[in-house]
Short mmCIF file of C-alpha atoms and ligand atoms in Angstrom, two decimals:
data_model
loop_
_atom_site.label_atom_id
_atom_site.label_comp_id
_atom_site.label_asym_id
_atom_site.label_seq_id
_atom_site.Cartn_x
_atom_site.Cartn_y
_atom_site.Cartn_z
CA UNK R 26 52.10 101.08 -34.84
CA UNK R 27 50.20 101.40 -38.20
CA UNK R 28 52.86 100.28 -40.76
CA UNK R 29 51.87 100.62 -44.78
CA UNK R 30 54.10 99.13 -47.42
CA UNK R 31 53.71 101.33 -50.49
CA UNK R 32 56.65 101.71 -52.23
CA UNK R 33 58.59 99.47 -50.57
CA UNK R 34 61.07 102.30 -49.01
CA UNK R 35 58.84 101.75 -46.07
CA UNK R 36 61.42 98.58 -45.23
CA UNK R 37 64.72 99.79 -43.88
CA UNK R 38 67.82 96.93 -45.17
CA UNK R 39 67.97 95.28 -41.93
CA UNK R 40 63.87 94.31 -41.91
CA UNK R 41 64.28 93.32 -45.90
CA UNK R 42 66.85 90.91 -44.89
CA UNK R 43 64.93 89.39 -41.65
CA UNK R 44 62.00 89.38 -43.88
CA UNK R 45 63.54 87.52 -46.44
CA UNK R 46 65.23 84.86 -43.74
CA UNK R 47 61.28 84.56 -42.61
CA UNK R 48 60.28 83.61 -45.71
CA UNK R 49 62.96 81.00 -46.50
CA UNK R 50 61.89 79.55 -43.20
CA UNK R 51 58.09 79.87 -43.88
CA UNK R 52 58.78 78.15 -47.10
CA UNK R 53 60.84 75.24 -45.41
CA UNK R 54 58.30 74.56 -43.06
CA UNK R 55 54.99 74.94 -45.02
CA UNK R 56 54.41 71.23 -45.32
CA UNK R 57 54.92 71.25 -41.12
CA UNK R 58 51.98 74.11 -41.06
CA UNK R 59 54.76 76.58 -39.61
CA UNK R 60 53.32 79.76 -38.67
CA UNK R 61 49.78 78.07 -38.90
CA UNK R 62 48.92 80.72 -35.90
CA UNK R 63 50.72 83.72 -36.59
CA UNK R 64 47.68 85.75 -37.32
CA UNK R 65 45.25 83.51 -35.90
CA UNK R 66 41.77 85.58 -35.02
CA UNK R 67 42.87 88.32 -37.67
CA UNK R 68 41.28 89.31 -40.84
CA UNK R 69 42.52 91.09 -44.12
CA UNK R 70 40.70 92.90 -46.60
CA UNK R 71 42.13 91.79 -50.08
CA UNK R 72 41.09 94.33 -52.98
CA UNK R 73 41.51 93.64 -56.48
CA UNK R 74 40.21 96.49 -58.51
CA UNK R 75 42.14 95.29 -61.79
CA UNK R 76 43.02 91.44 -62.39
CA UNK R 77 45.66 89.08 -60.70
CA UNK R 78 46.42 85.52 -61.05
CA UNK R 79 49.54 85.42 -58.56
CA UNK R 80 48.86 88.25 -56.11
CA UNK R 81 45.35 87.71 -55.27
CA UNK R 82 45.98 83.81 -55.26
CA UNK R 83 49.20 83.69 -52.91
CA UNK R 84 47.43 86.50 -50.37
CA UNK R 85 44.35 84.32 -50.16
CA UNK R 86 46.35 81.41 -49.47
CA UNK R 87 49.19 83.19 -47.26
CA UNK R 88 46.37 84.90 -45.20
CA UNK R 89 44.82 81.65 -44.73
CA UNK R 90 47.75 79.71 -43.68
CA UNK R 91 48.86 82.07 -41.21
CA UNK R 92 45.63 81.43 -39.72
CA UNK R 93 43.90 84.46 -40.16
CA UNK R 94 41.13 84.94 -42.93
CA UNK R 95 40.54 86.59 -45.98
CA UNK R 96 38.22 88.86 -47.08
CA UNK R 97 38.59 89.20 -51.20
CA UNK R 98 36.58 91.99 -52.66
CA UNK R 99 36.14 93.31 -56.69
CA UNK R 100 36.32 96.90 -56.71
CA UNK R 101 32.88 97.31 -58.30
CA UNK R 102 31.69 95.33 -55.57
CA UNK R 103 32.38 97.77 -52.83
CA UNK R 104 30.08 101.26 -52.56
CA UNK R 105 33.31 102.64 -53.44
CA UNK R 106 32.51 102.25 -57.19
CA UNK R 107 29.20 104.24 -56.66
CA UNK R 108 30.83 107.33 -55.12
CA UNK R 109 31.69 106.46 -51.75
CA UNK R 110 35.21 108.30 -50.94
CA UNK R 111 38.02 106.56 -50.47
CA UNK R 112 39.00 108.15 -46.91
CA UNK R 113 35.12 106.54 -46.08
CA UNK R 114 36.31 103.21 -47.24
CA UNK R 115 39.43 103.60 -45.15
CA UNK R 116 38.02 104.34 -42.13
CA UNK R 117 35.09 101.53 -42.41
CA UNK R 118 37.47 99.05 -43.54
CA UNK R 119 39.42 99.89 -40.63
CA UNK R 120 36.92 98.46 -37.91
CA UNK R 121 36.57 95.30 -39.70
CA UNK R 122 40.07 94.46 -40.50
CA UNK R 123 43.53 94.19 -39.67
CA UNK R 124 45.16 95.19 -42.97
CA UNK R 125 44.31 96.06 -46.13
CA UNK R 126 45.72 94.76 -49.26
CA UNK R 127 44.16 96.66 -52.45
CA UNK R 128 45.81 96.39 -56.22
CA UNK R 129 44.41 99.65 -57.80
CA UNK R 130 45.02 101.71 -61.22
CA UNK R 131 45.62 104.67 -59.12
CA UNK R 132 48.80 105.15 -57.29
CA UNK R 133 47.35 108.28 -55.77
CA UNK R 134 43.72 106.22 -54.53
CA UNK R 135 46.08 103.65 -52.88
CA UNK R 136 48.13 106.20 -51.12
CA UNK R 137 45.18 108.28 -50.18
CA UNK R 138 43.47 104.89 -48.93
CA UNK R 139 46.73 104.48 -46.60
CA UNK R 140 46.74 107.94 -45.22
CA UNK R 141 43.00 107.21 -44.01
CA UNK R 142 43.06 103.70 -42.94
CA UNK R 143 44.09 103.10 -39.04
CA UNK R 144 45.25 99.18 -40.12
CA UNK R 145 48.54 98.73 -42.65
CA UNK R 146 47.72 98.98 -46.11
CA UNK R 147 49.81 96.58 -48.53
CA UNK R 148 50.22 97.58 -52.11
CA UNK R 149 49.29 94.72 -54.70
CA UNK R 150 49.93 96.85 -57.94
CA UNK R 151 49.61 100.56 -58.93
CA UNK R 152 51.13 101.85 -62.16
CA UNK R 153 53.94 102.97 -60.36
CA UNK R 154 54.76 100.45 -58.10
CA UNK R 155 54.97 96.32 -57.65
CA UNK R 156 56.89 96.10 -54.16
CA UNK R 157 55.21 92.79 -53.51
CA UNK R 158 56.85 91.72 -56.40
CA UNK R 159 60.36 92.66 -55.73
CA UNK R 160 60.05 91.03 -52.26
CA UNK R 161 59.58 87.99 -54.01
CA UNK R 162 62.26 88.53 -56.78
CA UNK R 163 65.15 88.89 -54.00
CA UNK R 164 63.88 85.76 -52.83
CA UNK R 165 63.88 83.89 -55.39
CA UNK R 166 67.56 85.43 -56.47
CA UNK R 167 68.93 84.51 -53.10
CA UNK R 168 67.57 80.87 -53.18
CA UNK R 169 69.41 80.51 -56.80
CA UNK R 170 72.53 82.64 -56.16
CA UNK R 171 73.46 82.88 -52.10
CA UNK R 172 74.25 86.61 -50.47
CA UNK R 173 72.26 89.05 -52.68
CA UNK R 174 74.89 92.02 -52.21
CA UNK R 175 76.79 92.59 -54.87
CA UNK R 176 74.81 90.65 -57.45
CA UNK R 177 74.12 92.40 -60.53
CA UNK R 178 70.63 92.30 -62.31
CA UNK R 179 69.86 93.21 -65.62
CA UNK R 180 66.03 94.51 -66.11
CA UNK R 181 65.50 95.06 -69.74
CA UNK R 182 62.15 96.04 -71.48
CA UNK R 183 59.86 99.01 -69.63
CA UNK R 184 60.44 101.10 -67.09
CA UNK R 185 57.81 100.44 -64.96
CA UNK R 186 56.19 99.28 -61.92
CA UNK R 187 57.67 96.28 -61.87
CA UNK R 188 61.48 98.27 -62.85
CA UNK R 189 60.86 100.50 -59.90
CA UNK R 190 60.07 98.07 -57.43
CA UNK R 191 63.20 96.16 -58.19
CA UNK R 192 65.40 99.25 -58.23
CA UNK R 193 64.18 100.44 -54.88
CA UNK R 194 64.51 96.78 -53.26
CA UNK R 195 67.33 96.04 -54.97
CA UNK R 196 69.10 99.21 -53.10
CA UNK R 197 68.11 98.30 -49.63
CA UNK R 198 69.64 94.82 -50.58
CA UNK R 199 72.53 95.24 -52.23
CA UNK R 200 72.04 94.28 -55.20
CA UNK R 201 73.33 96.75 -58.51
CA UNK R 202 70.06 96.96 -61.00
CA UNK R 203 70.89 97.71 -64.61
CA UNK R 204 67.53 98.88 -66.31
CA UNK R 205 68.23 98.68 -70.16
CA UNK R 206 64.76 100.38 -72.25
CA UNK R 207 64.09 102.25 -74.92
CA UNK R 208 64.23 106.32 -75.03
CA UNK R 209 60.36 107.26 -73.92
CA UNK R 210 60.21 104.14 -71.57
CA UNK R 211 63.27 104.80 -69.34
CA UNK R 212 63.22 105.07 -65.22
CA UNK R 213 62.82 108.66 -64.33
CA UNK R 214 66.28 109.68 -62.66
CA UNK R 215 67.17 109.37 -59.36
CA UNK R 216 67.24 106.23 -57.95
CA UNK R 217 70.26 104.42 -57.54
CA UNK R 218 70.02 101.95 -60.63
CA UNK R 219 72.24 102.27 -63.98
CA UNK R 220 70.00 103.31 -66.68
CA UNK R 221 71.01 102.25 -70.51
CA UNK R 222 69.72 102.33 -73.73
CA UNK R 223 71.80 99.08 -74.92
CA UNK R 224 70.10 95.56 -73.73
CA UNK R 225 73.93 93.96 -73.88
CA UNK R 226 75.35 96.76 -72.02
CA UNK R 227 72.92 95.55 -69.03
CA UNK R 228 73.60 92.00 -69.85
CA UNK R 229 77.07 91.70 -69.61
CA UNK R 230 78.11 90.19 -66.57
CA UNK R 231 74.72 89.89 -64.64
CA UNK R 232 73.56 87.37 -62.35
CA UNK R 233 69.96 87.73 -63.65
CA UNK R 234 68.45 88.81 -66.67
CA UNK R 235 64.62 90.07 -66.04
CA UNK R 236 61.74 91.11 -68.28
CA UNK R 237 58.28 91.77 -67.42
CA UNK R 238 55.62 92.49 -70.28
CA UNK R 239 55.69 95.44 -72.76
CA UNK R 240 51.80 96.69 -72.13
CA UNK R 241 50.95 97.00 -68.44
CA UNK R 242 47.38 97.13 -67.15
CA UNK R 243 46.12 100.39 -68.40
CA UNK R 244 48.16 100.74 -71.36
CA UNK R 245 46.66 98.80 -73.74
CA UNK R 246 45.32 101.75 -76.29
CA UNK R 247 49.46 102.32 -77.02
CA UNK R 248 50.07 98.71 -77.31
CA UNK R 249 50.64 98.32 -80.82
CA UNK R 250 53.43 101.31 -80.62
CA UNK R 251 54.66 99.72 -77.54
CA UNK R 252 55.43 96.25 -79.25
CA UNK R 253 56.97 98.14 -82.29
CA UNK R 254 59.66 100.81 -80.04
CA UNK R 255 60.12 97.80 -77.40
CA UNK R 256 61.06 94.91 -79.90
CA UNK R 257 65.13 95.11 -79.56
CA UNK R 258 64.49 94.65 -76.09
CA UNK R 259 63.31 91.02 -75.62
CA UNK R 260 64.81 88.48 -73.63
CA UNK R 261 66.25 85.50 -76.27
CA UNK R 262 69.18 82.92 -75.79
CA UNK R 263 71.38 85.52 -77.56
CA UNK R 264 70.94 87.87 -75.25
CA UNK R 265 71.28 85.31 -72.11
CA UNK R 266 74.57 84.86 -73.65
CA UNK R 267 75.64 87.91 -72.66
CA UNK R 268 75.13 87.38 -68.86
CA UNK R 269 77.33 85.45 -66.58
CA UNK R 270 77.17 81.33 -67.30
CA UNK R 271 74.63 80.67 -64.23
CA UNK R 272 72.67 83.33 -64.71
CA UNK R 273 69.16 83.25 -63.76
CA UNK R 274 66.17 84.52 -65.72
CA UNK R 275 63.19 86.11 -63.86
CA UNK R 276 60.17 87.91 -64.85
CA UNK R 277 56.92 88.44 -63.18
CA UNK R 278 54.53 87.07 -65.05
CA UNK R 279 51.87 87.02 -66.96
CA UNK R 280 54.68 86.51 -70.09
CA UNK R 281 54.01 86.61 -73.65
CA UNK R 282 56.20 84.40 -75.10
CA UNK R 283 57.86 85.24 -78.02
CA UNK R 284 57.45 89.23 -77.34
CA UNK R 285 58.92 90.51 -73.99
CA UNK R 286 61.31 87.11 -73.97
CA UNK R 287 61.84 83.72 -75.92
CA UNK R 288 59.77 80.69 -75.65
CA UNK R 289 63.11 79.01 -75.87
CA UNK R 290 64.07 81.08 -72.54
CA UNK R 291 60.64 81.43 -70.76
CA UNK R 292 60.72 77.79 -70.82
CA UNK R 293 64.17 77.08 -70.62
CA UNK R 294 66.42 75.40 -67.89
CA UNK R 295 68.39 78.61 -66.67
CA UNK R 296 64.47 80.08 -66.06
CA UNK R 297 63.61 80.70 -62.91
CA UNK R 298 59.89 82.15 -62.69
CA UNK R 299 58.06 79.51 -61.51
CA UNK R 300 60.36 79.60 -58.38
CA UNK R 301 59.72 83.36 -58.45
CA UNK R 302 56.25 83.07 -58.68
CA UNK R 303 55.44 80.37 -55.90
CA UNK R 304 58.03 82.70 -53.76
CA UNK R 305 55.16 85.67 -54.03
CA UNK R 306 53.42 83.27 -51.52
CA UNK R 307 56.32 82.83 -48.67
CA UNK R 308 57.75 86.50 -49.19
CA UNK R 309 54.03 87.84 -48.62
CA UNK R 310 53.21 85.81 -45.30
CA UNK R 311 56.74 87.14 -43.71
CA UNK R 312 55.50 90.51 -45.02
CA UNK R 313 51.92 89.74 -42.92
CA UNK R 314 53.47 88.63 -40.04
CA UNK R 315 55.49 91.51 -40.09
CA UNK R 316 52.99 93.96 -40.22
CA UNK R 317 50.45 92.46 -37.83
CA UNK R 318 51.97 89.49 -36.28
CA UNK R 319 52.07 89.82 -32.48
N1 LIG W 6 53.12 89.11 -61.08
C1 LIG W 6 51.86 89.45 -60.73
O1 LIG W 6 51.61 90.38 -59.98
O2 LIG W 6 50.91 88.65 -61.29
P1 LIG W 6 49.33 88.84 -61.18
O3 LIG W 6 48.97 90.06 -62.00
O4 LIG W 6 48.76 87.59 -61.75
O5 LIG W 6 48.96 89.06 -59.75
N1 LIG W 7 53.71 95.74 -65.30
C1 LIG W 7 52.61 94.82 -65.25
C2 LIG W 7 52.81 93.83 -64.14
C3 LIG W 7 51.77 92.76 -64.06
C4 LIG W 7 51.98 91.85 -62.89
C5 LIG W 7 51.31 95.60 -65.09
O1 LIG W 7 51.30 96.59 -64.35
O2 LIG W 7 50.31 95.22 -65.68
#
């Protein structure tokens, strides 16, 4: 069965959760080489056609680990770049390897890739969506805070990629997302999240406050404006004061301290991205093995 994860709606609640109890194993048992075979003989195509510390580092790794190998490409360095279609790419890629994993600036390319490609195709980053991310976030929020349903998470800053993957993964787990951002950078409707104008409002009460930066990859000519209309929105100890006692803070990373959220926080003890960003690596191999384990 050729499985994609795009969106992250591809995982039905049950799957998130065994996913997620992979990965806590694959995490315990990393020094013990577990799941050293998992994907032994397999390959996977790893496209980066815009730049990633995290993602491309922890699928390089993961892919290796679970035995199989990794095949990183540059956008520019595939024909792809000089006109050859995407479906093309697909269907070559296809005979080589058994999944593709391709961060793109078009949502529409990766979805068109998916549609052509006989092996899963993983989504690293579109504008749109981050559901590598989320997988990761959940993780990272169960390690610090037990049984994710009912938890409440505050997301405060844009609505973006990173806000929509969380929303839709939140839902399948359980978890209530509160996205608090400015008029113009709000969630479109629809989803099941809260969507506020008021950073406290979110706050209040949750069991993780998150932030992810204010210009995304491909929105840098509006990122002076972007700074200016998103400034009430940063993460600081003030606002961390409105969130439950042991609340956690998350973000994605890369930050920029001192815009999207504190030094003081970033860096502080109730932080937990460094957790959340090592967890990209455990979520992703259960993700792997998932897709094209035996
Ligand atoms: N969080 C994240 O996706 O980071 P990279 O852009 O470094 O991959
Ligand atoms: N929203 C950010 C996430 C980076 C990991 C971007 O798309 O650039």
């Amino acid at each position: 069965m050729n499985r994609d994860f795009i969106t992250g709606e591809e995982l039905g609640a049950f799957e998130l959760g065994k996913l997620l109890d992979r990965a806590v194993e694959l995490k315990a048992g990393r020094r013990d080489r577990l799941g050293a075979d998992s994907l032994a003989g397999r390959s996977v195509a790893l496209v980066f056609e815009k730049p990633s510390t995290r993602t491309r580092i922890s699928f390089e790794v993961g892919v290796a680990e679970l035995g199989a190998t990794p095949v990183v490409l540059r956008g520019d360095e595939l024909q792809l770049s000089r006109g050859e279609s995407i479906g093309d790419t697909a269907r070559v890629l296809s005979r080589y390897v058994d999944a593709i994993v391709i961060r793109s600036g078009s949502h529409e390319a990766v979805a068109e890739l998916a549609d052509a490609a006989e092996v899963p195709v993983v989504n690293a980053l579109t504008p749109l969506h981050h559901p590598c991310q989320a997988l990761a976030d959940l993780l990272t929020l169960r390690e610090r805070h037990g049984e994710l349903s009912g938890l409440r998470l505050a997301y405060v800053g844009d609505g973006n990629n990173v806000a929509r993957s969380l929303v839709i993964a939140g839902e399948l787990a359980g978890v209530e997302v509160v996205v608090a951002a400015p008029l113009g950078y709000q969630l479109e409707e629809g989803h099941d999240a809260k969507l506020t104008g008021d950073p406290r409002d979110a706050a209040a009460g949750a069991d993780a406050i998150y932030t992810d930066v204010w210009v995304s990859m491909g929105d840098e000519a509006e990122a002076e404006r972007r700074r200016a209309d998103l400034a009430p929105f940063r993460i600081d100890a003030d606002l961390l004061a409105a969130a439950r006692d042991d609340a956690v803070v998350l973000h994605c990373l890369p930050a920029h301290p001192g815009e999207e959220i504190s030094a003081e926080v970033l860096y502080g003890e109730r932080s937990a991205v460094w957790d959340q960003a090592e967890n990209r690596l455990h979520a992703q191999k259960a993700l792997l093995e998932m897709l094209i384990g035996d």
